[in-house]
Coordinates of C-alpha atoms and ligand atoms in Angstrom, one line a residue:
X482 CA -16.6 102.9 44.6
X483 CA -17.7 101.1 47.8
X484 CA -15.3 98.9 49.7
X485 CA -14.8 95.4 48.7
X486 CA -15.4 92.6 50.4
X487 CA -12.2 90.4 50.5
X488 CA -9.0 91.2 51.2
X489 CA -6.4 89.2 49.4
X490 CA -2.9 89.4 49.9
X491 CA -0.8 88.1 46.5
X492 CA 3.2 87.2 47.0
X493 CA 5.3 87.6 44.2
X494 CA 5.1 89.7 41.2
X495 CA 6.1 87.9 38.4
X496 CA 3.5 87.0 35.9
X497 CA 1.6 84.5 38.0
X498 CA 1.5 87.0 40.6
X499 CA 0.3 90.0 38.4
X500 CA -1.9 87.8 35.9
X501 CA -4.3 86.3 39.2
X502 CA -4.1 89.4 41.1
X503 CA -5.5 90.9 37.9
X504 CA -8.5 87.7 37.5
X505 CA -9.3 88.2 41.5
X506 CA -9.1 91.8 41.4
X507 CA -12.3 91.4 39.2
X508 CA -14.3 89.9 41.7
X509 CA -15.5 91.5 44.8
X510 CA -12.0 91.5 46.2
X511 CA -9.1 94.2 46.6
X512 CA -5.8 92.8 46.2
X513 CA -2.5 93.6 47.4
X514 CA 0.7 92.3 45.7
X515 CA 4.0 91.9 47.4
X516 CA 7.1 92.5 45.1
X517 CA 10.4 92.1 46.5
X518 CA 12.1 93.5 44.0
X519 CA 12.0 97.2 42.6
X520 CA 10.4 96.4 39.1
X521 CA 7.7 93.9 38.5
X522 CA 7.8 90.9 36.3
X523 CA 10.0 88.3 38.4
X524 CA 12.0 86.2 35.3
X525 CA 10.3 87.9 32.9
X526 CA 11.0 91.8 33.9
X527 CA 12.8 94.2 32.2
X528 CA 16.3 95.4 31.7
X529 CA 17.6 98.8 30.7
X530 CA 20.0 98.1 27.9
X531 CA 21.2 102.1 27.4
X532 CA 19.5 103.1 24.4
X533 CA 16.1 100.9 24.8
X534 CA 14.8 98.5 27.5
X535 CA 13.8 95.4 26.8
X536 CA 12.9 92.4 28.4
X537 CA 16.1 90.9 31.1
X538 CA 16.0 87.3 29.6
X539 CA 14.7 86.9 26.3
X540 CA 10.9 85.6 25.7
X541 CA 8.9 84.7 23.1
X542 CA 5.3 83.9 22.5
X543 CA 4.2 80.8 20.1
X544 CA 0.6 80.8 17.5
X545 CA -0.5 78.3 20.3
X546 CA 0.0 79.9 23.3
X547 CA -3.8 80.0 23.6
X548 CA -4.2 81.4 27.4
X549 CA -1.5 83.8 27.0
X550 CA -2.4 85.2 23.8
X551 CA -6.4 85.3 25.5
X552 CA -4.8 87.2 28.4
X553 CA -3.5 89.7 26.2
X554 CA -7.0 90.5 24.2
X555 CA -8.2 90.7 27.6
X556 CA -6.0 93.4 28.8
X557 CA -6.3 95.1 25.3
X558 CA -2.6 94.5 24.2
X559 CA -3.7 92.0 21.2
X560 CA -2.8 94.9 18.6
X561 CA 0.6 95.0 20.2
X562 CA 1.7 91.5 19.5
X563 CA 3.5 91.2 16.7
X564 CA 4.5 87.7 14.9
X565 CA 7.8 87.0 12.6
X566 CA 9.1 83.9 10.9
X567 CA 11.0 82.2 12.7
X568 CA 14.5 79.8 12.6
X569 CA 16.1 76.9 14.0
X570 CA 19.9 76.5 14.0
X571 CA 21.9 73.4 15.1
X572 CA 26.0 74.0 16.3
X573 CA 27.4 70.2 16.1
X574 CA 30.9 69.3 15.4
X575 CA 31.7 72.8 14.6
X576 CA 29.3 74.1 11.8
X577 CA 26.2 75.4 11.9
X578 CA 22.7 73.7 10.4
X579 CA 19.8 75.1 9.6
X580 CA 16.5 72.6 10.6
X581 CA 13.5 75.0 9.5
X582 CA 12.2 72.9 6.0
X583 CA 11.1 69.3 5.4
X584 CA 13.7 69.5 2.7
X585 CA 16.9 71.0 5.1
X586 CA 15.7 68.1 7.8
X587 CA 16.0 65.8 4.8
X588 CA 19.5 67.1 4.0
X589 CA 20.7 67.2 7.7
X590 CA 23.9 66.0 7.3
X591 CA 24.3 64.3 10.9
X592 CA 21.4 61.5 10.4
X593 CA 21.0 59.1 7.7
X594 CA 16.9 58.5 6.7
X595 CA 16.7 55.3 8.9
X596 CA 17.7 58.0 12.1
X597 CA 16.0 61.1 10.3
X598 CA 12.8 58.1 9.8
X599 CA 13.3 57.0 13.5
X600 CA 13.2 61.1 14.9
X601 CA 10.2 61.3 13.0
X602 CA 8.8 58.4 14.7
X603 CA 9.7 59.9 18.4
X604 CA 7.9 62.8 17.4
X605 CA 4.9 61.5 16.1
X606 CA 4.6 58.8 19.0
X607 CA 6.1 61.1 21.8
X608 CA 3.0 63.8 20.5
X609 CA 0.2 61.2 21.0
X610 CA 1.2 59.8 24.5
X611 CA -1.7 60.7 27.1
X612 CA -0.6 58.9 29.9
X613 CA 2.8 61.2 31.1
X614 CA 2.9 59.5 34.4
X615 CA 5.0 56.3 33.0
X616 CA 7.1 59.0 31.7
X617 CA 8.6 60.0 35.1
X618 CA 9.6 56.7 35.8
X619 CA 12.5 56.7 33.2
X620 CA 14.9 59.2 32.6
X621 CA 14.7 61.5 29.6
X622 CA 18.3 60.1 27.7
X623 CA 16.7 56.7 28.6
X624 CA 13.8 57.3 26.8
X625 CA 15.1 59.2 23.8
X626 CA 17.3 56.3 23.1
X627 CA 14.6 53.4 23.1
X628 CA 12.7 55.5 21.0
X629 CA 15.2 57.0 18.5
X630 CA 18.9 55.3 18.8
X631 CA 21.7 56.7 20.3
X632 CA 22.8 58.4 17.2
X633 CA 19.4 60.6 17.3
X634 CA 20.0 61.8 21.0
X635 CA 23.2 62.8 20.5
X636 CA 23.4 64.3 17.4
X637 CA 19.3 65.9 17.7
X638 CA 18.3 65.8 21.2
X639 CA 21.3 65.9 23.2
X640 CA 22.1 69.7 22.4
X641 CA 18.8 70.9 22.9
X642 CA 18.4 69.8 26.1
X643 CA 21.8 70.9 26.8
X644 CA 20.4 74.4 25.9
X645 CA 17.7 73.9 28.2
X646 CA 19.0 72.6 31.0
X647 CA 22.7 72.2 30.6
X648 CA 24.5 69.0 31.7
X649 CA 21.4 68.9 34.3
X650 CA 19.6 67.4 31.7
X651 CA 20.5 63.7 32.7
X652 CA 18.7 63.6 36.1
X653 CA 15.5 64.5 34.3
X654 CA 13.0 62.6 33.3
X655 CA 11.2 62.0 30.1
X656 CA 8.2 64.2 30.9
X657 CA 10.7 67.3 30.2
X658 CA 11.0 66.2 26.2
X659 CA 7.2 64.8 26.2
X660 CA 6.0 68.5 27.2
X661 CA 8.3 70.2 24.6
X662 CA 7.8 67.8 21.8
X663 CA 3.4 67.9 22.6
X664 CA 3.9 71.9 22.0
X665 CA 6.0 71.3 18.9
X666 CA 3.3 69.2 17.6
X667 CA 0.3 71.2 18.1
X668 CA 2.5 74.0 16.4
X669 CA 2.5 71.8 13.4
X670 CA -1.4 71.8 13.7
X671 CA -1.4 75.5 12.7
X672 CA -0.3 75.4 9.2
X673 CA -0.9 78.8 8.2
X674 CA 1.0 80.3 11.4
X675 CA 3.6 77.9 11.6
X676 CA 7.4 79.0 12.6
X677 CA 6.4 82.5 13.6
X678 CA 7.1 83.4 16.9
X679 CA 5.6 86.3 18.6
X680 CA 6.4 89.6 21.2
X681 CA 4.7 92.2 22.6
X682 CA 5.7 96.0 21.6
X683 CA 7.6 97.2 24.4
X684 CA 8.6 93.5 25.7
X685 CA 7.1 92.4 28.9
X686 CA 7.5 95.7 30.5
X687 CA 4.1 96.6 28.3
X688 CA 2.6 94.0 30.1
X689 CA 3.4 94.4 33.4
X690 CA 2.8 98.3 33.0
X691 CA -1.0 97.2 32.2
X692 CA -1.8 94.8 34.7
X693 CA -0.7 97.0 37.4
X694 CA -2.6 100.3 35.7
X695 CA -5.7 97.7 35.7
X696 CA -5.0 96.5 39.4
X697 CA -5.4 100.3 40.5
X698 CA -8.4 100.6 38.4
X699 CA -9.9 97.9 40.5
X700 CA -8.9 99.3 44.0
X701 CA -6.0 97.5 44.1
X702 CA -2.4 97.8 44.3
X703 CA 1.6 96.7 44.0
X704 CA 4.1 97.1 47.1
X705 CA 7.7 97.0 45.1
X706 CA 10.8 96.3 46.9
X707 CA 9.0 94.4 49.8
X708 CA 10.0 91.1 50.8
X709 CA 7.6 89.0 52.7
X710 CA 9.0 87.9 55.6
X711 CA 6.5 85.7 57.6
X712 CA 3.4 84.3 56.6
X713 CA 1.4 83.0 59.6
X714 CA -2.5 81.8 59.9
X715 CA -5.1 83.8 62.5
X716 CA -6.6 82.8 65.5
X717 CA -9.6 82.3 64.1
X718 CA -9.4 82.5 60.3
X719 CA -7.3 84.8 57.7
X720 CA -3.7 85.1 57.3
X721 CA -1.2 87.7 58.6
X722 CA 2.0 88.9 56.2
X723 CA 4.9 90.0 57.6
X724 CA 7.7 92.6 55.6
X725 CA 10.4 95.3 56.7
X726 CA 8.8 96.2 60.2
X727 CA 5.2 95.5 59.3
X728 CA 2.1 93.2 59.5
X729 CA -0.9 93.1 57.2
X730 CA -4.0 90.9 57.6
X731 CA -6.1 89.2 54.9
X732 CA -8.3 87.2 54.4
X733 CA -6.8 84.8 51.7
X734 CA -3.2 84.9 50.6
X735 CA -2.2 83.0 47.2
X736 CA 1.9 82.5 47.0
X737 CA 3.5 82.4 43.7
X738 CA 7.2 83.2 44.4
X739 CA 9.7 80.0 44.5
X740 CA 9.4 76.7 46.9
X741 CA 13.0 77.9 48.6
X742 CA 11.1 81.3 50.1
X743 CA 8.3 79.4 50.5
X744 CA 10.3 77.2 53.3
X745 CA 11.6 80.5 54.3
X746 CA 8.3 82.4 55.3
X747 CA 5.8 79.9 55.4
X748 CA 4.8 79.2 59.2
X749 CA 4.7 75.2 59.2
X750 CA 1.0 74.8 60.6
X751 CA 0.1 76.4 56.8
X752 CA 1.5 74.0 54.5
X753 CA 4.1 70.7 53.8
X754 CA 6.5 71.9 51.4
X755 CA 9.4 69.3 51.5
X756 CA 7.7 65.7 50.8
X757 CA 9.5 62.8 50.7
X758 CA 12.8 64.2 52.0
X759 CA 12.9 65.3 48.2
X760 CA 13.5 69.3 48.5
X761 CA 12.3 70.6 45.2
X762 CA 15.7 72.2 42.9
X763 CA 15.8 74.7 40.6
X764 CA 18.8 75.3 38.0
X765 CA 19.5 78.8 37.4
X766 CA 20.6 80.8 34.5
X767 CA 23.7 83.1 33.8
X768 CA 23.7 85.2 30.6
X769 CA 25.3 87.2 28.3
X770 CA 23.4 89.9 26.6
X771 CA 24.9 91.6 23.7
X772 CA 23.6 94.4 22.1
X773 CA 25.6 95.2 18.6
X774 CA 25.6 97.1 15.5
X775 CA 24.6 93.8 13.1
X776 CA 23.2 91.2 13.5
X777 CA 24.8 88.5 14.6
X778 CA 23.0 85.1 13.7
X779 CA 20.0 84.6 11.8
X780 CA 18.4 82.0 13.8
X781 CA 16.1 82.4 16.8
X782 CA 17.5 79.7 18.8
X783 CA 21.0 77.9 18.2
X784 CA 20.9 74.6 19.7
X785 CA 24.5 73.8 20.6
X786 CA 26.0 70.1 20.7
X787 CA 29.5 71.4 21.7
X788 CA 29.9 70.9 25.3
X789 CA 33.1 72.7 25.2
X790 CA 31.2 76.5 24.8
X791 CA 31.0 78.3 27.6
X792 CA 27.0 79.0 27.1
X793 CA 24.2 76.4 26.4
X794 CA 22.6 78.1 23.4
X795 CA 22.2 81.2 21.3
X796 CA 18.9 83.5 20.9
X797 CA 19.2 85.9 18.0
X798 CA 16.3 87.7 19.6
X799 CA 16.6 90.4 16.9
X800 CA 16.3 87.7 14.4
X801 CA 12.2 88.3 15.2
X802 CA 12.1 91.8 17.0
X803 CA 12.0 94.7 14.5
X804 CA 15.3 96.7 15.3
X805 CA 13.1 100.3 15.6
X806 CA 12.4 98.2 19.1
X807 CA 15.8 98.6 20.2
X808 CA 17.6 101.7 19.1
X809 CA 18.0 100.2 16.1
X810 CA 20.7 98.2 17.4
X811 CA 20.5 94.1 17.9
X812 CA 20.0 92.0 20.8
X813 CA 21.7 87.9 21.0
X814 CA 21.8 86.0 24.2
X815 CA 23.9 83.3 25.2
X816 CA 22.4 81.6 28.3
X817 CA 23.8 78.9 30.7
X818 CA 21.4 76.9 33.1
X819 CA 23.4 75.8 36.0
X820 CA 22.9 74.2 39.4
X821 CA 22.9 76.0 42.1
X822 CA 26.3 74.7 43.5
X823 CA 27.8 75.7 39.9
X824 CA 31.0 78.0 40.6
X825 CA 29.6 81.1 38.4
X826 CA 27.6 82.0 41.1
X827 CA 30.8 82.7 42.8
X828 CA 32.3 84.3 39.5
X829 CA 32.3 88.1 39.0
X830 CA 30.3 89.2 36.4
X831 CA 33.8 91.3 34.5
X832 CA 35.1 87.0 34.4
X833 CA 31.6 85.5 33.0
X834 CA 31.9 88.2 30.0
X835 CA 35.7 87.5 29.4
X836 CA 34.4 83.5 29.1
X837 CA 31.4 83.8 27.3
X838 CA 33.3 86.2 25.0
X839 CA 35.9 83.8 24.3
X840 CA 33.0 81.5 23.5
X841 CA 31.5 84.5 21.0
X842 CA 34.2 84.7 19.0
X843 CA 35.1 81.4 18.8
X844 CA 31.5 80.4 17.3
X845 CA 31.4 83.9 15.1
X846 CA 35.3 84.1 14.1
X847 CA 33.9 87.5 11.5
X848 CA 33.1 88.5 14.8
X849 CA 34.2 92.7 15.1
X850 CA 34.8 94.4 18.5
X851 CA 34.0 97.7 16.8
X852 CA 30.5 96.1 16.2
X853 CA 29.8 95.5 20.1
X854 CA 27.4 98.7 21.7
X855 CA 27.4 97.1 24.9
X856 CA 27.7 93.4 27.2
X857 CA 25.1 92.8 30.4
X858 CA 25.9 89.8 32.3
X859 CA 21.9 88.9 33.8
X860 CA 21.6 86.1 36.4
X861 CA 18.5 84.2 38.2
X862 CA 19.0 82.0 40.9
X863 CA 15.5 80.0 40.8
X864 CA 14.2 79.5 37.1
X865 CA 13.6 75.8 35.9
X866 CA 12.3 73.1 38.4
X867 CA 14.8 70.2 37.9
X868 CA 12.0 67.6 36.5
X869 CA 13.4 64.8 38.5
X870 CA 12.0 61.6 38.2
X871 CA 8.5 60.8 39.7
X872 CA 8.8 64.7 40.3
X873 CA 4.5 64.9 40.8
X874 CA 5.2 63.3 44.1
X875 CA 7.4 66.0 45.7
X876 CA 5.3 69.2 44.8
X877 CA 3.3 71.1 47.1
X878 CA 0.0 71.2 46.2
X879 CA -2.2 74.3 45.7
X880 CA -4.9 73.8 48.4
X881 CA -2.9 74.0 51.8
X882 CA -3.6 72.5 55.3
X883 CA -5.7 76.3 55.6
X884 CA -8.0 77.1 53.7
X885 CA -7.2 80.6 53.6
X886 CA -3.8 80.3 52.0
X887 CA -2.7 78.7 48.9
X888 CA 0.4 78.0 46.8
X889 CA 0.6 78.4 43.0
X890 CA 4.3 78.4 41.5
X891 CA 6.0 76.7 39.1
X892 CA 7.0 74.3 41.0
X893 CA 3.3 72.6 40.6
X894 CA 4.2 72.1 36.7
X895 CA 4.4 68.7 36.7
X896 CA 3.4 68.0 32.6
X897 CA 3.7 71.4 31.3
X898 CA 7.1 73.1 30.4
X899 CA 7.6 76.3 32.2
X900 CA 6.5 79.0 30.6
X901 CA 4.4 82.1 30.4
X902 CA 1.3 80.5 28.2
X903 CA 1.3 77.6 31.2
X904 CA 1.9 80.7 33.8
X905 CA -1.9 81.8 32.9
X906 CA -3.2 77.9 32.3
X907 CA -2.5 77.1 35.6
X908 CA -4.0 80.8 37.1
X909 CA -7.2 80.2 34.7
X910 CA -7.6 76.7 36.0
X911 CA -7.2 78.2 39.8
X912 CA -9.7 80.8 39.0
X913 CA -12.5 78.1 38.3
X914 CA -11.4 75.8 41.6
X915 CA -11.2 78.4 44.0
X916 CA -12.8 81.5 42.8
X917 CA -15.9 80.8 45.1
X918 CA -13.3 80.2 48.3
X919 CA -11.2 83.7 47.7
X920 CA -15.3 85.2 47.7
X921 CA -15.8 83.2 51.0
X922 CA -15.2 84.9 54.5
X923 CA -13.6 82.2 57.2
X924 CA -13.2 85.0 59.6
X925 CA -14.1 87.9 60.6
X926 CA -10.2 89.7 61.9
X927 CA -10.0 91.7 58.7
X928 CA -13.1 93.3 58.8
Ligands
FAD2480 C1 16.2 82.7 30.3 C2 14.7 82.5 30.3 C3 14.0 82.4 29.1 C4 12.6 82.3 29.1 N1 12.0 82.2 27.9 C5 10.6 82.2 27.9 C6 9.9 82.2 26.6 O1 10.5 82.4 25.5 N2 8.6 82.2 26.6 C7 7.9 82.1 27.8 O2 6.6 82.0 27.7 N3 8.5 82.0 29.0 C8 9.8 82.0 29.0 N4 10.5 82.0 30.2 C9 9.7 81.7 31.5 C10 9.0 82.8 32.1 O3 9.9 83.8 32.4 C11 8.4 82.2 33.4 O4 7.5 81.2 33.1 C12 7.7 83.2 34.3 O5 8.4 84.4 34.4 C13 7.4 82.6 35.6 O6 6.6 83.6 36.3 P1 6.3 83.4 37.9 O7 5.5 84.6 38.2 O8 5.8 82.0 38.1 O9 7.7 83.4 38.6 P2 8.8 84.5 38.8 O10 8.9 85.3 37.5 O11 10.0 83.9 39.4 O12 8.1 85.5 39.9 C14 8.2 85.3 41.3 C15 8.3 86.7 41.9 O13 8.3 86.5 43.4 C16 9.2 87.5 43.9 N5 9.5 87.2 45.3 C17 10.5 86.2 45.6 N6 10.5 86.2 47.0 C18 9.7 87.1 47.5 C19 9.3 87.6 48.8 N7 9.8 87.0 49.9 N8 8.4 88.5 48.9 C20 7.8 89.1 47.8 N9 8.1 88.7 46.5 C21 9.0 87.7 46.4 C22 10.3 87.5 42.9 O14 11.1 88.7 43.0 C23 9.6 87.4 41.6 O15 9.3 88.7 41.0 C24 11.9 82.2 30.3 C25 12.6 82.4 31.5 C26 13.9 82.5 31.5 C27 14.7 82.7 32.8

């Protein structure tokens, strides 16, 4: 195969790292992605539970997670994806609901009709809002409340967002519930598919495995446990990397790790990263994966409204992953999203199980030790950018000050939840902007 004609360098390897390496490697352009870790896949990498590996923090995919799901057929995984039924549970005042019928939301014991009537109303109204700007203005628990009552938020909203964010969730504002309650809705759009959930055979790991096989196809390739160090611009066009003792040139560079490294290695003549005196935050998670003999809920995701437990939520993972998967054994995590000055990231992982477990058995009293195969404490420092309010004016925007380098992280989410079906939106949509620039030579020091 003759040479190609661009060089472009890619930092990070996480999905939005691997997914547009994969797009630009199929145009006349070698690519070169920068992993610091020693596995691919950023959050959503893999994890070697003993018996079975499986993805480090749990993930699943939705009936309309259209890009995703596309990227998949692409890469000739759409036989692998598999789709089960899934359920909603709700832990408040000490018992467990299930919310997966019109009839159990009509039974929900929490809300009488005029609230159950009013929820209804915040869903339907929140779904049709096109104009998510005025939404930033106003904080989520604000808006909740002046559309559904106070009895709503606490008792329906309050412990979902506690699962999602944690206690963090009042500094948000209400675009963080428009963009989950938008996706709920165009589930319910899908009648045939709706409440299935979906994975990949394998977990992520599959994934990643076939984007990097296909990057090498294309005369490309992954540098694992390399941290960028610098990133600087060329005298006269094209950017240089810096890692461990060496420097690499290219022509374009496209960073997708987190804003934080970005202020790290970015040379200031590339980019502005902190606007407004705002630095951009991120909330973290800390989590407890078990992997047991039974099952131990039957619900997907347990939203919790007890701000007493140690964890935020519960994901019976194995409640949609067939157990030949994973040893035949099952798989339930308990995350907690915290801050980044929260004092677990201080705590030994030996303490966060002895907590969490507390938690365990307090929510599953039947709960047997002999039943336990194994406990993993998983952490991530930089996972969920803390929607503040009028968050779109803080991000840093994709097209820098150079136009050889550009940013693309989460961080630039400012009306789409963070997840993997908006991971490939957003490298789709950069594909048709700046597809022609990555093709287009500003200098000739790489040649
Ligand atoms: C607990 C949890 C549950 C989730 N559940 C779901 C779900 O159910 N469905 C779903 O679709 N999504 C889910 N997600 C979200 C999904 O994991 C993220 O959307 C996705 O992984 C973001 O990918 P990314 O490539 O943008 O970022 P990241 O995955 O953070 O990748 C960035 C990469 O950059 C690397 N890096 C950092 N610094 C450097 C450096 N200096 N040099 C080189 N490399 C560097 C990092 O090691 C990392 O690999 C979940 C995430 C978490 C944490």
């Amino acid at each position: 195969m003759p040479p190609k004609k661009m060089k472009v360098g890619v930092i990070g390897g996480g999905l939005m790292g691997m997914a547009l390496a994969y797009r630009v490697s199929e145009l006349e352009a070698s690519v070169k992605v920068f992993e610091s870790d020693s596995q691919l896949g950023g959050l959503s990498t893999h994890h070697n539970y003993g018996d079975f590996t499986w993805d480090k923090f749990y993930h699943v995919i939705v009936p309309t997670d259209g890009s995703l799901i596309n990227l998949m057929n692409d890469i000739d995984l759409g036989e692998s994806l598999n789709w089960s039924r899934s359920f909603t549970g709700y832990y408040v005042n000490k018992s467990f609901h299930s919310l997966n019928s019109p009839k159990e939301f009509l039974l929900f014991p929490l809300l009488n009709i005029w609230d159950k009537i009013r929820l209804v109303f915040t869903i339907f109204y929140g779904g049709r809002i096109s104009n998510w700007k005025k939404l930033e203005k106003i904080t989520v628990k604000e808006w909740l409340i002046r559309m559904g009552g106070k009895k709503n938020f606490s008792k329906f909203w309050e412990p979902l967002l506690l699962a999602k964010l944690g206690e963090n969730y009042k500094r948000v504002s209400g675009v963080f519930i428009w963009t989950y309650i938008r996706r709920l809705f165009k589930a319910r759009e899908h009648p045939v598919e709706k409440d299935y959930m979906g994975y990949v055979s394998g977990g992520y790991k599959t994934v990643f495995d076939r984007l990097e096989n296909l990057l090498v196809k294309n005369n490309s390739s992954v540098l694992l446990n390399t941290a960028v160090t610098s990133i600087k611009p060329l005298e006269g066009g094209g950017i240089e990397v810096a890692y461990g003792d060496k420097v690499e040139y290219f022509d374009k560079v496209v960073f997708t790790a987190p804003v934080n490294v970005l202020e790290q290695v970015a040379a200031p003549e590339l980019c502005e990263i902190v606007k407004n005196n705002q630095p951009i935050e991120y909330l973290g998670v800390v989590c407890l994966v078990l992997v047991t003999k039974k099952p131990l809920t039957p619900f997907y995701v347990l939203n919790m409204g007890d701000v007493n437990t140690p964890f935020t939520g519960v994901i019976g993972m194995s409640s949609l992953v067939d157990s030949s998967e994973t040893a035949g054994k099952y798989m339930t995590y308990f995350p907690k999203y915290i801050s980044k000055d929260h004092p677990y990231w201080n705590t030994s992982d030996e303490a966060i199980e002895d907590l969490f477990m507390t938690g365990v058995r307090d929510l599953y009293p039947e709960f047997n030790d002999d039943d336990l195969v194994s406990a993993h404490i998983n952490r991530a420092f930089k996972v969920q950018p803390l929607q503040v309010l009028n968050y779109s004016n803080i991000v840093p925007k994709i097209k820098t000050k150079h136009p050889d380098f550009f940013v693309l992280n989460t961080s630039q989410f400012v009306s789409d939840s963070v997840n993997n079906n908006f991971v490939v939106t957003h490298v789709n949509s950069f594909m048709k902007q700046f597809a022609t620039a990555l093709e287009t030579k500003t200098s000739t020091n790489t040649d």
